[in-house]
Amino acid sequence: MPKRSAGLLIFRYSEGEPEILLVHPGGPFWARKDEGAWSVPKGMVEEGEDELGAAIRETAEEIGETVEGPFQWLGEYRQPGGKKVLVWSVEANPPIDQNRIVSNMFSLEWPPHSGRLQQFPEVDRIAWFRLDQAQRKILKGQASILDDFSGRRNKSA
């Protein structure tokens, strides 16, 4: 069975246009990557865990804030490695401060084969992006999340 992650596409309005909150992965592999490296906040669904509950929990672990609904189901997205990502959209209310991030940490042997374990944040920064900017920043495997959000938004306009 493919691994499952759950996440939230968090948005706000600025000058009448939606902005999307994306997270940048921490650690040395991602340190110098920008375009095509960002993601919606998400993480693994534990066995027997409610999927929306997992999305809310994982988002809080990555950005340090609990986001409250209402949540709208956006879709299920298969990533290039086969993992499925379940995503809900939610308007940030109150807005999330991108300068105040508190993320979980993970351990990694760094430099490789050095025998030294170092701690890195799961997410090293968060930022708000207009849809056109977010399309350039987000991981290629998650671009359809933005397409679906944009399409749903245009249908309701």
PDB file of C-alpha atoms in Angstrom:
ATOM      1  CA  MET A   1       0.000   0.000   0.000  1.00  0.00           C
ATOM      2  CA  PRO A   2       1.424   3.428  -0.930  1.00  0.00           C
ATOM      3  CA  LYS A   3       2.346   5.753   1.914  1.00  0.00           C
ATOM      4  CA  ARG A   4      -0.202   8.453   2.669  1.00  0.00           C
ATOM      5  CA  SER A   5       0.384  12.022   3.741  1.00  0.00           C
ATOM      6  CA  ALA A   6      -2.189  14.645   4.601  1.00  0.00           C
ATOM      7  CA  GLY A   7      -1.809  18.385   4.351  1.00  0.00           C
ATOM      8  CA  LEU A   8      -3.433  21.760   4.157  1.00  0.00           C
ATOM      9  CA  LEU A   9      -3.419  24.316   1.375  1.00  0.00           C
ATOM     10  CA  ILE A  10      -3.644  27.447   3.518  1.00  0.00           C
ATOM     11  CA  PHE A  11      -4.653  30.664   1.795  1.00  0.00           C
ATOM     12  CA  ARG A  12      -5.434  34.284   2.575  1.00  0.00           C
ATOM     13  CA  TYR A  13      -6.535  37.241   0.497  1.00  0.00           C
ATOM     14  CA  SER A  14      -4.302  40.228  -0.163  1.00  0.00           C
ATOM     15  CA  GLU A  15      -5.681  43.041  -2.294  1.00  0.00           C
ATOM     16  CA  GLY A  16      -8.468  40.707  -3.416  1.00  0.00           C
ATOM     17  CA  GLU A  17      -6.116  38.007  -4.695  1.00  0.00           C
ATOM     18  CA  PRO A  18      -5.372  34.696  -2.961  1.00  0.00           C
ATOM     19  CA  GLU A  19      -1.944  34.032  -1.503  1.00  0.00           C
ATOM     20  CA  ILE A  20      -0.814  30.516  -0.640  1.00  0.00           C
ATOM     21  CA  LEU A  21       1.283  29.567   2.391  1.00  0.00           C
ATOM     22  CA  LEU A  22       4.104  27.216   1.409  1.00  0.00           C
ATOM     23  CA  VAL A  23       6.822  25.634   3.540  1.00  0.00           C
ATOM     24  CA  HIS A  24      10.474  25.148   2.621  1.00  0.00           C
ATOM     25  CA  PRO A  25      12.031  21.876   3.818  1.00  0.00           C
ATOM     26  CA  GLY A  26      14.908  22.150   6.245  1.00  0.00           C
ATOM     27  CA  GLY A  27      18.197  20.296   6.155  1.00  0.00           C
ATOM     28  CA  PRO A  28      21.290  20.457   4.014  1.00  0.00           C
ATOM     29  CA  PHE A  29      19.796  18.829   0.895  1.00  0.00           C
ATOM     30  CA  TRP A  30      17.282  21.670   0.451  1.00  0.00           C
ATOM     31  CA  ALA A  31      19.412  24.564   1.752  1.00  0.00           C
ATOM     32  CA  ARG A  32      20.282  26.006  -1.672  1.00  0.00           C
ATOM     33  CA  LYS A  33      17.111  24.975  -3.505  1.00  0.00           C
ATOM     34  CA  ASP A  34      14.256  27.415  -3.982  1.00  0.00           C
ATOM     35  CA  GLU A  35      12.129  27.130  -7.115  1.00  0.00           C
ATOM     36  CA  GLY A  36      10.497  23.715  -7.244  1.00  0.00           C
ATOM     37  CA  ALA A  37      11.391  22.973  -3.608  1.00  0.00           C
ATOM     38  CA  TRP A  38       8.457  24.334  -1.575  1.00  0.00           C
ATOM     39  CA  SER A  39       5.433  22.357  -0.395  1.00  0.00           C
ATOM     40  CA  VAL A  40       2.055  22.597   1.257  1.00  0.00           C
ATOM     41  CA  PRO A  41       2.487  21.736   4.957  1.00  0.00           C
ATOM     42  CA  LYS A  42       1.874  17.991   5.227  1.00  0.00           C
ATOM     43  CA  GLY A  43       3.044  14.786   6.818  1.00  0.00           C
ATOM     44  CA  MET A  44       2.414  11.092   7.295  1.00  0.00           C
ATOM     45  CA  VAL A  45      -0.968   9.738   8.340  1.00  0.00           C
ATOM     46  CA  GLU A  46      -0.497   7.306  11.225  1.00  0.00           C
ATOM     47  CA  GLU A  47      -2.244   3.914  11.156  1.00  0.00           C
ATOM     48  CA  GLY A  48      -5.894   4.393  12.119  1.00  0.00           C
ATOM     49  CA  GLU A  49      -5.571   8.194  12.316  1.00  0.00           C
ATOM     50  CA  ASP A  50      -8.266  10.497  10.945  1.00  0.00           C
ATOM     51  CA  GLU A  51      -6.810  11.985   7.746  1.00  0.00           C
ATOM     52  CA  LEU A  52      -7.981  15.574   8.302  1.00  0.00           C
ATOM     53  CA  GLY A  53      -6.776  15.317  11.894  1.00  0.00           C
ATOM     54  CA  ALA A  54      -3.374  14.225  10.564  1.00  0.00           C
ATOM     55  CA  ALA A  55      -3.284  17.220   8.188  1.00  0.00           C
ATOM     56  CA  ILE A  56      -4.026  19.607  11.059  1.00  0.00           C
ATOM     57  CA  ARG A  57      -1.475  17.926  13.368  1.00  0.00           C
ATOM     58  CA  GLU A  58       1.286  17.824  10.752  1.00  0.00           C
ATOM     59  CA  THR A  59       0.711  21.456   9.807  1.00  0.00           C
ATOM     60  CA  ALA A  60       0.993  22.489  13.457  1.00  0.00           C
ATOM     61  CA  GLU A  61       4.232  20.486  13.778  1.00  0.00           C
ATOM     62  CA  GLU A  62       5.714  22.156  10.704  1.00  0.00           C
ATOM     63  CA  ILE A  63       4.718  25.789  11.255  1.00  0.00           C
ATOM     64  CA  GLY A  64       4.080  25.951  14.999  1.00  0.00           C
ATOM     65  CA  GLU A  65       0.428  27.055  14.736  1.00  0.00           C
ATOM     66  CA  THR A  66      -2.823  25.129  14.772  1.00  0.00           C
ATOM     67  CA  VAL A  67      -5.042  26.095  11.859  1.00  0.00           C
ATOM     68  CA  GLU A  68      -8.799  26.037  12.358  1.00  0.00           C
ATOM     69  CA  GLY A  69     -11.460  25.397   9.716  1.00  0.00           C
ATOM     70  CA  PRO A  70     -13.746  25.302   7.972  1.00  0.00           C
ATOM     71  CA  PHE A  71     -11.780  22.896   5.790  1.00  0.00           C
ATOM     72  CA  GLN A  72     -12.744  22.065   2.214  1.00  0.00           C
ATOM     73  CA  TRP A  73     -11.664  18.790   0.621  1.00  0.00           C
ATOM     74  CA  LEU A  74      -9.405  19.565  -2.338  1.00  0.00           C
ATOM     75  CA  GLY A  75      -8.269  16.137  -3.519  1.00  0.00           C
ATOM     76  CA  GLU A  76      -5.879  13.217  -3.443  1.00  0.00           C
ATOM     77  CA  TYR A  77      -2.595  13.629  -5.309  1.00  0.00           C
ATOM     78  CA  ARG A  78      -0.107  10.925  -6.280  1.00  0.00           C
ATOM     79  CA  GLN A  79       3.492  12.097  -5.961  1.00  0.00           C
ATOM     80  CA  PRO A  80       6.284  10.976  -8.336  1.00  0.00           C
ATOM     81  CA  GLY A  81       7.549   8.456  -5.715  1.00  0.00           C
ATOM     82  CA  GLY A  82       4.072   6.899  -5.396  1.00  0.00           C
ATOM     83  CA  LYS A  83       3.045   8.515  -2.102  1.00  0.00           C
ATOM     84  CA  LYS A  84      -0.520   9.815  -1.932  1.00  0.00           C
ATOM     85  CA  VAL A  85      -1.113  13.273  -0.483  1.00  0.00           C
ATOM     86  CA  LEU A  86      -4.619  14.109   0.758  1.00  0.00           C
ATOM     87  CA  VAL A  87      -5.234  17.866   0.805  1.00  0.00           C
ATOM     88  CA  TRP A  88      -7.833  20.215   2.259  1.00  0.00           C
ATOM     89  CA  SER A  89      -7.939  23.970   1.665  1.00  0.00           C
ATOM     90  CA  VAL A  90      -8.548  26.427   4.477  1.00  0.00           C
ATOM     91  CA  GLU A  91      -8.473  30.193   4.767  1.00  0.00           C
ATOM     92  CA  ALA A  92      -6.000  31.389   7.402  1.00  0.00           C
ATOM     93  CA  ASN A  93      -7.995  33.166  10.046  1.00  0.00           C
ATOM     94  CA  PRO A  94      -6.269  34.831  11.760  1.00  0.00           C
ATOM     95  CA  PRO A  95      -3.439  35.175   9.218  1.00  0.00           C
ATOM     96  CA  ILE A  96      -0.233  33.268   9.933  1.00  0.00           C
ATOM     97  CA  ASP A  97       2.924  35.302  10.520  1.00  0.00           C
ATOM     98  CA  GLN A  98       5.616  33.951   8.196  1.00  0.00           C
ATOM     99  CA  ASN A  99       8.323  35.399  10.449  1.00  0.00           C
ATOM    100  CA  ARG A 100       7.265  33.329  13.450  1.00  0.00           C
ATOM    101  CA  ILE A 101       7.946  29.689  12.612  1.00  0.00           C
ATOM    102  CA  VAL A 102       8.418  26.875  15.118  1.00  0.00           C
ATOM    103  CA  SER A 103       9.110  23.553  13.407  1.00  0.00           C
ATOM    104  CA  ASN A 104       9.854  20.041  14.593  1.00  0.00           C
ATOM    105  CA  MET A 105      13.470  18.928  14.330  1.00  0.00           C
ATOM    106  CA  PHE A 106      14.958  15.788  12.764  1.00  0.00           C
ATOM    107  CA  SER A 107      18.375  14.114  13.072  1.00  0.00           C
ATOM    108  CA  LEU A 108      20.620  13.445  10.112  1.00  0.00           C
ATOM    109  CA  GLU A 109      24.186  12.229   9.783  1.00  0.00           C
ATOM    110  CA  TRP A 110      25.913  15.287   8.347  1.00  0.00           C
ATOM    111  CA  PRO A 111      28.258  15.502   6.573  1.00  0.00           C
ATOM    112  CA  PRO A 112      27.529  12.064   5.077  1.00  0.00           C
ATOM    113  CA  HIS A 113      29.629   9.214   6.507  1.00  0.00           C
ATOM    114  CA  SER A 114      31.003  11.513   9.228  1.00  0.00           C
ATOM    115  CA  GLY A 115      29.375   9.672  12.103  1.00  0.00           C
ATOM    116  CA  ARG A 116      28.062  13.040  13.393  1.00  0.00           C
ATOM    117  CA  LEU A 117      24.338  13.424  13.924  1.00  0.00           C
ATOM    118  CA  GLN A 118      23.071  16.955  13.527  1.00  0.00           C
ATOM    119  CA  GLN A 119      19.641  18.427  14.193  1.00  0.00           C
ATOM    120  CA  PHE A 120      17.774  20.279  11.453  1.00  0.00           C
ATOM    121  CA  PRO A 121      14.299  21.845  11.373  1.00  0.00           C
ATOM    122  CA  GLU A 122      11.701  19.944   9.372  1.00  0.00           C
ATOM    123  CA  VAL A 123      10.774  23.307   7.844  1.00  0.00           C
ATOM    124  CA  ASP A 124      13.296  26.147   7.764  1.00  0.00           C
ATOM    125  CA  ARG A 125      10.958  28.887   6.483  1.00  0.00           C
ATOM    126  CA  ILE A 126       7.415  29.610   5.432  1.00  0.00           C
ATOM    127  CA  ALA A 127       6.164  32.266   3.059  1.00  0.00           C
ATOM    128  CA  TRP A 128       3.047  33.595   1.377  1.00  0.00           C
ATOM    129  CA  PHE A 129       3.008  33.527  -2.439  1.00  0.00           C
ATOM    130  CA  ARG A 130       0.587  34.738  -5.095  1.00  0.00           C
ATOM    131  CA  LEU A 131      -0.705  31.820  -7.187  1.00  0.00           C
ATOM    132  CA  ASP A 132       1.653  32.544 -10.094  1.00  0.00           C
ATOM    133  CA  GLN A 133       4.638  32.661  -7.699  1.00  0.00           C
ATOM    134  CA  ALA A 134       3.488  29.531  -5.865  1.00  0.00           C
ATOM    135  CA  GLN A 135       3.368  27.627  -9.179  1.00  0.00           C
ATOM    136  CA  ARG A 136       7.102  28.295  -9.626  1.00  0.00           C
ATOM    137  CA  LYS A 137       8.016  27.561  -5.997  1.00  0.00           C
ATOM    138  CA  ILE A 138       6.031  24.374  -5.335  1.00  0.00           C
ATOM    139  CA  LEU A 139       7.355  20.866  -5.933  1.00  0.00           C
ATOM    140  CA  LYS A 140       6.471  19.642  -9.407  1.00  0.00           C
ATOM    141  CA  GLY A 141       4.457  16.760  -7.947  1.00  0.00           C
ATOM    142  CA  GLN A 142       2.235  19.201  -6.040  1.00  0.00           C
ATOM    143  CA  ALA A 143       1.509  21.688  -8.845  1.00  0.00           C
ATOM    144  CA  SER A 144      -1.889  20.072  -9.523  1.00  0.00           C
ATOM    145  CA  ILE A 145      -2.938  20.997  -5.960  1.00  0.00           C
ATOM    146  CA  LEU A 146      -2.632  24.659  -6.932  1.00  0.00           C
ATOM    147  CA  ASP A 147      -4.393  24.014 -10.248  1.00  0.00           C
ATOM    148  CA  ASP A 148      -7.361  22.429  -8.453  1.00  0.00           C
ATOM    149  CA  PHE A 149      -7.504  25.236  -5.881  1.00  0.00           C
ATOM    150  CA  SER A 150      -7.407  27.860  -8.635  1.00  0.00           C
ATOM    151  CA  GLY A 151     -10.043  26.046 -10.706  1.00  0.00           C
ATOM    152  CA  ARG A 152     -12.392  25.652  -7.756  1.00  0.00           C
ATOM    153  CA  ARG A 153     -11.912  29.317  -6.859  1.00  0.00           C
ATOM    154  CA  ASN A 154     -12.673  30.423 -10.437  1.00  0.00           C
ATOM    155  CA  LYS A 155     -15.883  28.317 -10.516  1.00  0.00           C
ATOM    156  CA  SER A 156     -17.164  30.014  -7.379  1.00  0.00           C
ATOM    157  CA  ALA A 157     -16.279  33.543  -8.557  1.00  0.00           C
TER     158      ALA A 157
END
